[in-house]
CSV table of C-alpha atoms in Angstrom, one decimal:
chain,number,residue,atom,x,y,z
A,1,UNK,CA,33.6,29.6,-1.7
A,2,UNK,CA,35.4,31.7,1.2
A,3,UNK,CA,34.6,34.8,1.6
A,4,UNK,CA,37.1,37.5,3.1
A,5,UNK,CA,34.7,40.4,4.1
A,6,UNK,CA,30.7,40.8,3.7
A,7,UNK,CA,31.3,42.9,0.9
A,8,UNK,CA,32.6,40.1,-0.8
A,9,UNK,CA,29.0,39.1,-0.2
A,10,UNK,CA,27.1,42.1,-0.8
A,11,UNK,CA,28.7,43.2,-4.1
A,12,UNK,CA,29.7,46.3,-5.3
A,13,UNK,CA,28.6,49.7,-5.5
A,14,UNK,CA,27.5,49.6,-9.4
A,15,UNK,CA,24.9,50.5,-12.0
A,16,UNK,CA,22.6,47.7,-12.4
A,17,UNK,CA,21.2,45.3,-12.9
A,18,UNK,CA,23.7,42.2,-12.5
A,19,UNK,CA,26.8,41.9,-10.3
A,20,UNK,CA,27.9,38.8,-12.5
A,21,UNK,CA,26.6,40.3,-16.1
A,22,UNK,CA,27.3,44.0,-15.4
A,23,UNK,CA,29.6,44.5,-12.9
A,24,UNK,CA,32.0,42.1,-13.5
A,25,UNK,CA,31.9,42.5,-17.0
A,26,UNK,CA,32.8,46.3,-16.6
A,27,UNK,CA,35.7,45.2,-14.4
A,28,UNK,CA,37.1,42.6,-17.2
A,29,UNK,CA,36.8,45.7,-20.0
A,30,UNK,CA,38.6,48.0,-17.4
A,31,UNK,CA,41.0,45.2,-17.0
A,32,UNK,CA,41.1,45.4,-20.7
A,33,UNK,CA,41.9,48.7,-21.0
A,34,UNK,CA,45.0,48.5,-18.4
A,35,UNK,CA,46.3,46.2,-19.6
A,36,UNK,CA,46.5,47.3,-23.3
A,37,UNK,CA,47.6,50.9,-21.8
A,38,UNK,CA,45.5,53.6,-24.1
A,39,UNK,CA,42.3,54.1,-25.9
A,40,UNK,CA,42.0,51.7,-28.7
A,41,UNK,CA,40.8,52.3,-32.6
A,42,UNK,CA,38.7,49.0,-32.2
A,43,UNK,CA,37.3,46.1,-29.9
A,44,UNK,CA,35.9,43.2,-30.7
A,45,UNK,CA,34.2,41.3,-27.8
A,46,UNK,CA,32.8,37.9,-28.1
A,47,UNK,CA,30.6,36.6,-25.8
A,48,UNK,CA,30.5,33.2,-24.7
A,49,UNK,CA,28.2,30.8,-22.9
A,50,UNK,CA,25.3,32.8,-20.5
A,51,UNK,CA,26.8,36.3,-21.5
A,52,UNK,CA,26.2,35.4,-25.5
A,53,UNK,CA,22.7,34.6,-24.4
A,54,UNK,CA,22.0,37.7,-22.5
A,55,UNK,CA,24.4,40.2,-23.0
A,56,UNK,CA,21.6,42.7,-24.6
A,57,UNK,CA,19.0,42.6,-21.8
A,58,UNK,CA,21.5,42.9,-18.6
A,59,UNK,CA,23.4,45.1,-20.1
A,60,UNK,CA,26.6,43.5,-20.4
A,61,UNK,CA,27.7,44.9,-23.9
A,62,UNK,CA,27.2,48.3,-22.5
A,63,UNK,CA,29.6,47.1,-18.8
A,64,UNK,CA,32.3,46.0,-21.2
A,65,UNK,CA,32.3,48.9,-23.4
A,66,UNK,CA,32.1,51.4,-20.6
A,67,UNK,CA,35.0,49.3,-18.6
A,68,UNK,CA,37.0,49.9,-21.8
A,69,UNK,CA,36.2,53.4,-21.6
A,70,UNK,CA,38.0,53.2,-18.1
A,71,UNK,CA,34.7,53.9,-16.2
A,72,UNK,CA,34.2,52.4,-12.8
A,73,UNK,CA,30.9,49.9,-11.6
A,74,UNK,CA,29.4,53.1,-10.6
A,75,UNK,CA,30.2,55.5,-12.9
A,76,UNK,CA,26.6,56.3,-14.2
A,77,UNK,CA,28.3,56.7,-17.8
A,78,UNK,CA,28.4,53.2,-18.4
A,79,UNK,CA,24.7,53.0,-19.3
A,80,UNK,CA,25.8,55.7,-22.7
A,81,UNK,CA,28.9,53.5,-23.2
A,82,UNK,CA,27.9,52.9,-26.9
A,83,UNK,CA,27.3,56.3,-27.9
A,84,UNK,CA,30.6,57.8,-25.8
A,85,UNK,CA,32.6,55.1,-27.4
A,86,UNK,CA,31.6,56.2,-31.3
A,87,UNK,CA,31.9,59.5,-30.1
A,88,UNK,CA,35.3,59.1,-29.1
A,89,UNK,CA,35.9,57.1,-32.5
A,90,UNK,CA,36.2,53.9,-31.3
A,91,UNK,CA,34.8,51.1,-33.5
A,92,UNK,CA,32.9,48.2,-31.6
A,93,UNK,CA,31.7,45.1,-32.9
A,94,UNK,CA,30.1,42.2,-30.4
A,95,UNK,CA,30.2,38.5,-31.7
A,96,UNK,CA,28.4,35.6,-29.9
A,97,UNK,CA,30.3,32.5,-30.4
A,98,UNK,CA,28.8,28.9,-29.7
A,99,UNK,CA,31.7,27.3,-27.9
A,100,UNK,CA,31.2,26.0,-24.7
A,101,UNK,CA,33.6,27.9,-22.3
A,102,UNK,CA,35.3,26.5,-18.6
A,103,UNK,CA,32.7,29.1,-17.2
A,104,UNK,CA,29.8,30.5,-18.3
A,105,UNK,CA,30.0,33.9,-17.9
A,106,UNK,CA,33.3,34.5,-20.5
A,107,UNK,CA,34.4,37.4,-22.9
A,108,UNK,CA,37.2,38.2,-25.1
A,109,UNK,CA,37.8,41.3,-25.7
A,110,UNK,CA,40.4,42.3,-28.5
A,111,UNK,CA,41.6,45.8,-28.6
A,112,UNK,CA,43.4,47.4,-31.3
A,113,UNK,CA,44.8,50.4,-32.8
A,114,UNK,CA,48.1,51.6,-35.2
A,115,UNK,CA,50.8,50.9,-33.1
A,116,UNK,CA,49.7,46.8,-31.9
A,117,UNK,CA,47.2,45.1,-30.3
A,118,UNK,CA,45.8,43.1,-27.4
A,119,UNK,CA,43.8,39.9,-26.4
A,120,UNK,CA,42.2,39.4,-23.3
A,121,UNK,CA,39.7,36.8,-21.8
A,122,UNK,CA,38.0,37.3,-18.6
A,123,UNK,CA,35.6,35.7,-16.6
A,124,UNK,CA,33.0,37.3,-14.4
A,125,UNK,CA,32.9,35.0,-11.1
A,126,UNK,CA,30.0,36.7,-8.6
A,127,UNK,CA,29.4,39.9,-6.7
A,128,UNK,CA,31.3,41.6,-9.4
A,129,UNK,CA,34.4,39.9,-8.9
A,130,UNK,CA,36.2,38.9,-12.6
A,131,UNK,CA,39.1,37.3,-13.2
A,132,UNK,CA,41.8,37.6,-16.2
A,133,UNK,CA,42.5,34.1,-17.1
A,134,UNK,CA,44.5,34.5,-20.7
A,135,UNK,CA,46.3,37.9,-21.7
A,136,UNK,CA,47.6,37.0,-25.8
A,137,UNK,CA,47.7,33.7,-25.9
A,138,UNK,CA,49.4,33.0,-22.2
A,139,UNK,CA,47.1,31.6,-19.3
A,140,UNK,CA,47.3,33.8,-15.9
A,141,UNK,CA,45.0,34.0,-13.0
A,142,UNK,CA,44.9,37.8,-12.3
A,143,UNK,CA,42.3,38.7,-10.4
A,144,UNK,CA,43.1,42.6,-10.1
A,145,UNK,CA,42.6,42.9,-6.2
A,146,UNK,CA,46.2,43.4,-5.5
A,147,UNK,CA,49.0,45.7,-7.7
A,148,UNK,CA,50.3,43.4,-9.8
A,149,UNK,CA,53.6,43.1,-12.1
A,150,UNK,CA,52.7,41.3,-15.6
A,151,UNK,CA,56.3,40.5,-17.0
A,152,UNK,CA,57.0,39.4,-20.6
A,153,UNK,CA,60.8,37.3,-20.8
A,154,UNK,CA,62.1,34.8,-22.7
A,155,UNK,CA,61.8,31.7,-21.0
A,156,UNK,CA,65.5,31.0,-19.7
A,157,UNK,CA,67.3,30.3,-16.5
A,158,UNK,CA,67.7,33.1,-13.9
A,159,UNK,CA,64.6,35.3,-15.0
A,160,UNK,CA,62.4,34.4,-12.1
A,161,UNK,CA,64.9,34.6,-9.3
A,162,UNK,CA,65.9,38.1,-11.0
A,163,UNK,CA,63.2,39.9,-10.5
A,164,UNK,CA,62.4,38.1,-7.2
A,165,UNK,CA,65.8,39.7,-6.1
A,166,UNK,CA,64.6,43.5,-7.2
A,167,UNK,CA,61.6,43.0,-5.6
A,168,UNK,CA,63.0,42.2,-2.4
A,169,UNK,CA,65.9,44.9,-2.4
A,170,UNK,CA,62.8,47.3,-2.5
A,171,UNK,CA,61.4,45.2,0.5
A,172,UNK,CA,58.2,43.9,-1.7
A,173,UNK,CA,56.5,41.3,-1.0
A,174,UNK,CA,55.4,38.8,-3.3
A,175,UNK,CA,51.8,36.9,-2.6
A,176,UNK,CA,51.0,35.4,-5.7
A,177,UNK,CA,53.4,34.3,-8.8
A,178,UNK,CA,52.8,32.4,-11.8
A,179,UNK,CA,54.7,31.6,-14.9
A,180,UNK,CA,53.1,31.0,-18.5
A,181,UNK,CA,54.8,29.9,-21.5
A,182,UNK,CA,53.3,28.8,-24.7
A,183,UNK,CA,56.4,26.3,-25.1
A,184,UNK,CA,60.2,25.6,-23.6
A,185,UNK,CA,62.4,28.2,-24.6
A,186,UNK,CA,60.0,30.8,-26.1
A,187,UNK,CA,58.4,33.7,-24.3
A,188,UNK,CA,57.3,33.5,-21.3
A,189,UNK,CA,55.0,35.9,-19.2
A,190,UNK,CA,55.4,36.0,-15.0
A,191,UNK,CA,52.3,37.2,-13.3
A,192,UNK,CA,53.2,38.8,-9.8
A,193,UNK,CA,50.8,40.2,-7.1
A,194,UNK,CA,52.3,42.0,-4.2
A,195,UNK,CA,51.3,43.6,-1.2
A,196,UNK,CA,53.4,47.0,-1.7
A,197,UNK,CA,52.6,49.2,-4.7
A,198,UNK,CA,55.3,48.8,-7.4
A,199,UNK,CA,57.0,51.8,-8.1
A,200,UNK,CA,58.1,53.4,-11.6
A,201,UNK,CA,61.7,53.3,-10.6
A,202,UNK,CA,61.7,49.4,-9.7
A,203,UNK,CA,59.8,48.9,-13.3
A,204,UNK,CA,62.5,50.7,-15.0
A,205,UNK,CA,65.0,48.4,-12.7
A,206,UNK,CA,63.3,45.1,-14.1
A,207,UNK,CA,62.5,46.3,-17.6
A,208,UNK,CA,66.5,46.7,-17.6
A,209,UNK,CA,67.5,43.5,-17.4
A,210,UNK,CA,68.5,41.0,-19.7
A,211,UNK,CA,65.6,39.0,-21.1
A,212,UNK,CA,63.2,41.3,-20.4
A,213,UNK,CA,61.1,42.0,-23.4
A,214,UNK,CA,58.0,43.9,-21.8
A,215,UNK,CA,56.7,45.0,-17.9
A,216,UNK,CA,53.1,46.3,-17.1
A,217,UNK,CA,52.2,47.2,-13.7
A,218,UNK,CA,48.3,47.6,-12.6
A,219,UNK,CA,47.7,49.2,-9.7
């Protein structure tokens, strides 16, 4: 592994006492949470692999809940994540499932409430760095280090080279694209990271167009 900067070596600033089990896992919850866009009703997080083994002693139920919760790694919150969560109403249930993952640090974290609902799967890689690698049943790469465009489409000719064209009559750059679909013809979801923010005004631009079902920006 490569590593940009030492404090891609160091870690993060963060409440203990993991980078992989706590850190990361707050930083997949907070992921979570942006991606769904508001406080949920309910989660559901299953565990899998070394986190279902010990996600009570390093505190990794408590990361994700208090990522959900929109708390940062250092945000010394996190460690009453439980008790915030049913005072704010939220319902939490953990599961620990006994399928072998692709990596062994893994959760899923459903969120729901009246108006829909979200799936998300994360992995927690080292020095609290996580990545997003499915977002409802679509595989992406998103590692949240750059703003990043999540763009739901059905899956036609045109789409990508549309919003490759907005982007670059704002003079954004793209540095990393990729395009799931669960099968030709169907939605499709494009994945973007760029190295200018993305404003409110170029969402609206893209959400606009034809074939465009849903946009989410994280910043």
């Amino acid at each position: 592994m490569k590593y940009r900067t030492v404090f891609d070596i160091i870690g993060p600033i963060m409440i203990g006492p993991s980078s992989s089990h706590t850190a990361g896992a707050a930083r997949i919850g907070r992921a979570a949470r942006a991606l769904f866009g508001r406080k949920p009703k309910k989660v559901t997080i299953t565990f899998y692999g070394s986190f279902a083994k010990t996600y009570r002693g390093h505190g990794t139920d408590v990361a994700v809940v208090g990522g959900v919760l929109d708390f940062d790694t250092f945000d010394r919150r996190i460690v009453d994540s439980l008790k915030i969560a049913r005072e704010q109403g939220i319902e939490v249930i953990f599961r620990e499932s006994e399928e072998v993952p692709d990596h062994p640090n893994t959760a899923r974290i459903l969120l729901e409430d009246e108006k829909g609902s979200t799936e998300v799967v994360g992995i927690s890689i080292g020095g609290g760095k996580m990545e997003i690698t499915e977002l409802n049943g679509f595989s992406l790469n998103l590692s949240g280090n750059a703003p990043t465009l999540l763009i739901l489409h059905r899956d036609r000719y045109g789409a990508i080279a549309t919003v490759a064209g907005i982007l670059a009559r704002h003079q954004i750059n793209i540095g990393y694209m990729q395009v799931s679909r669960k099968e030709k013809g169907s939605l499709a979801l494009m994945t973007i990271e760029t190295d200018q923010p993305v404003s409110e005004a170029v969402k609206a631009e893209i959400e606009a167009q034809e074939g465009i079902t849903g946009v989410t920006v994280l910043s």
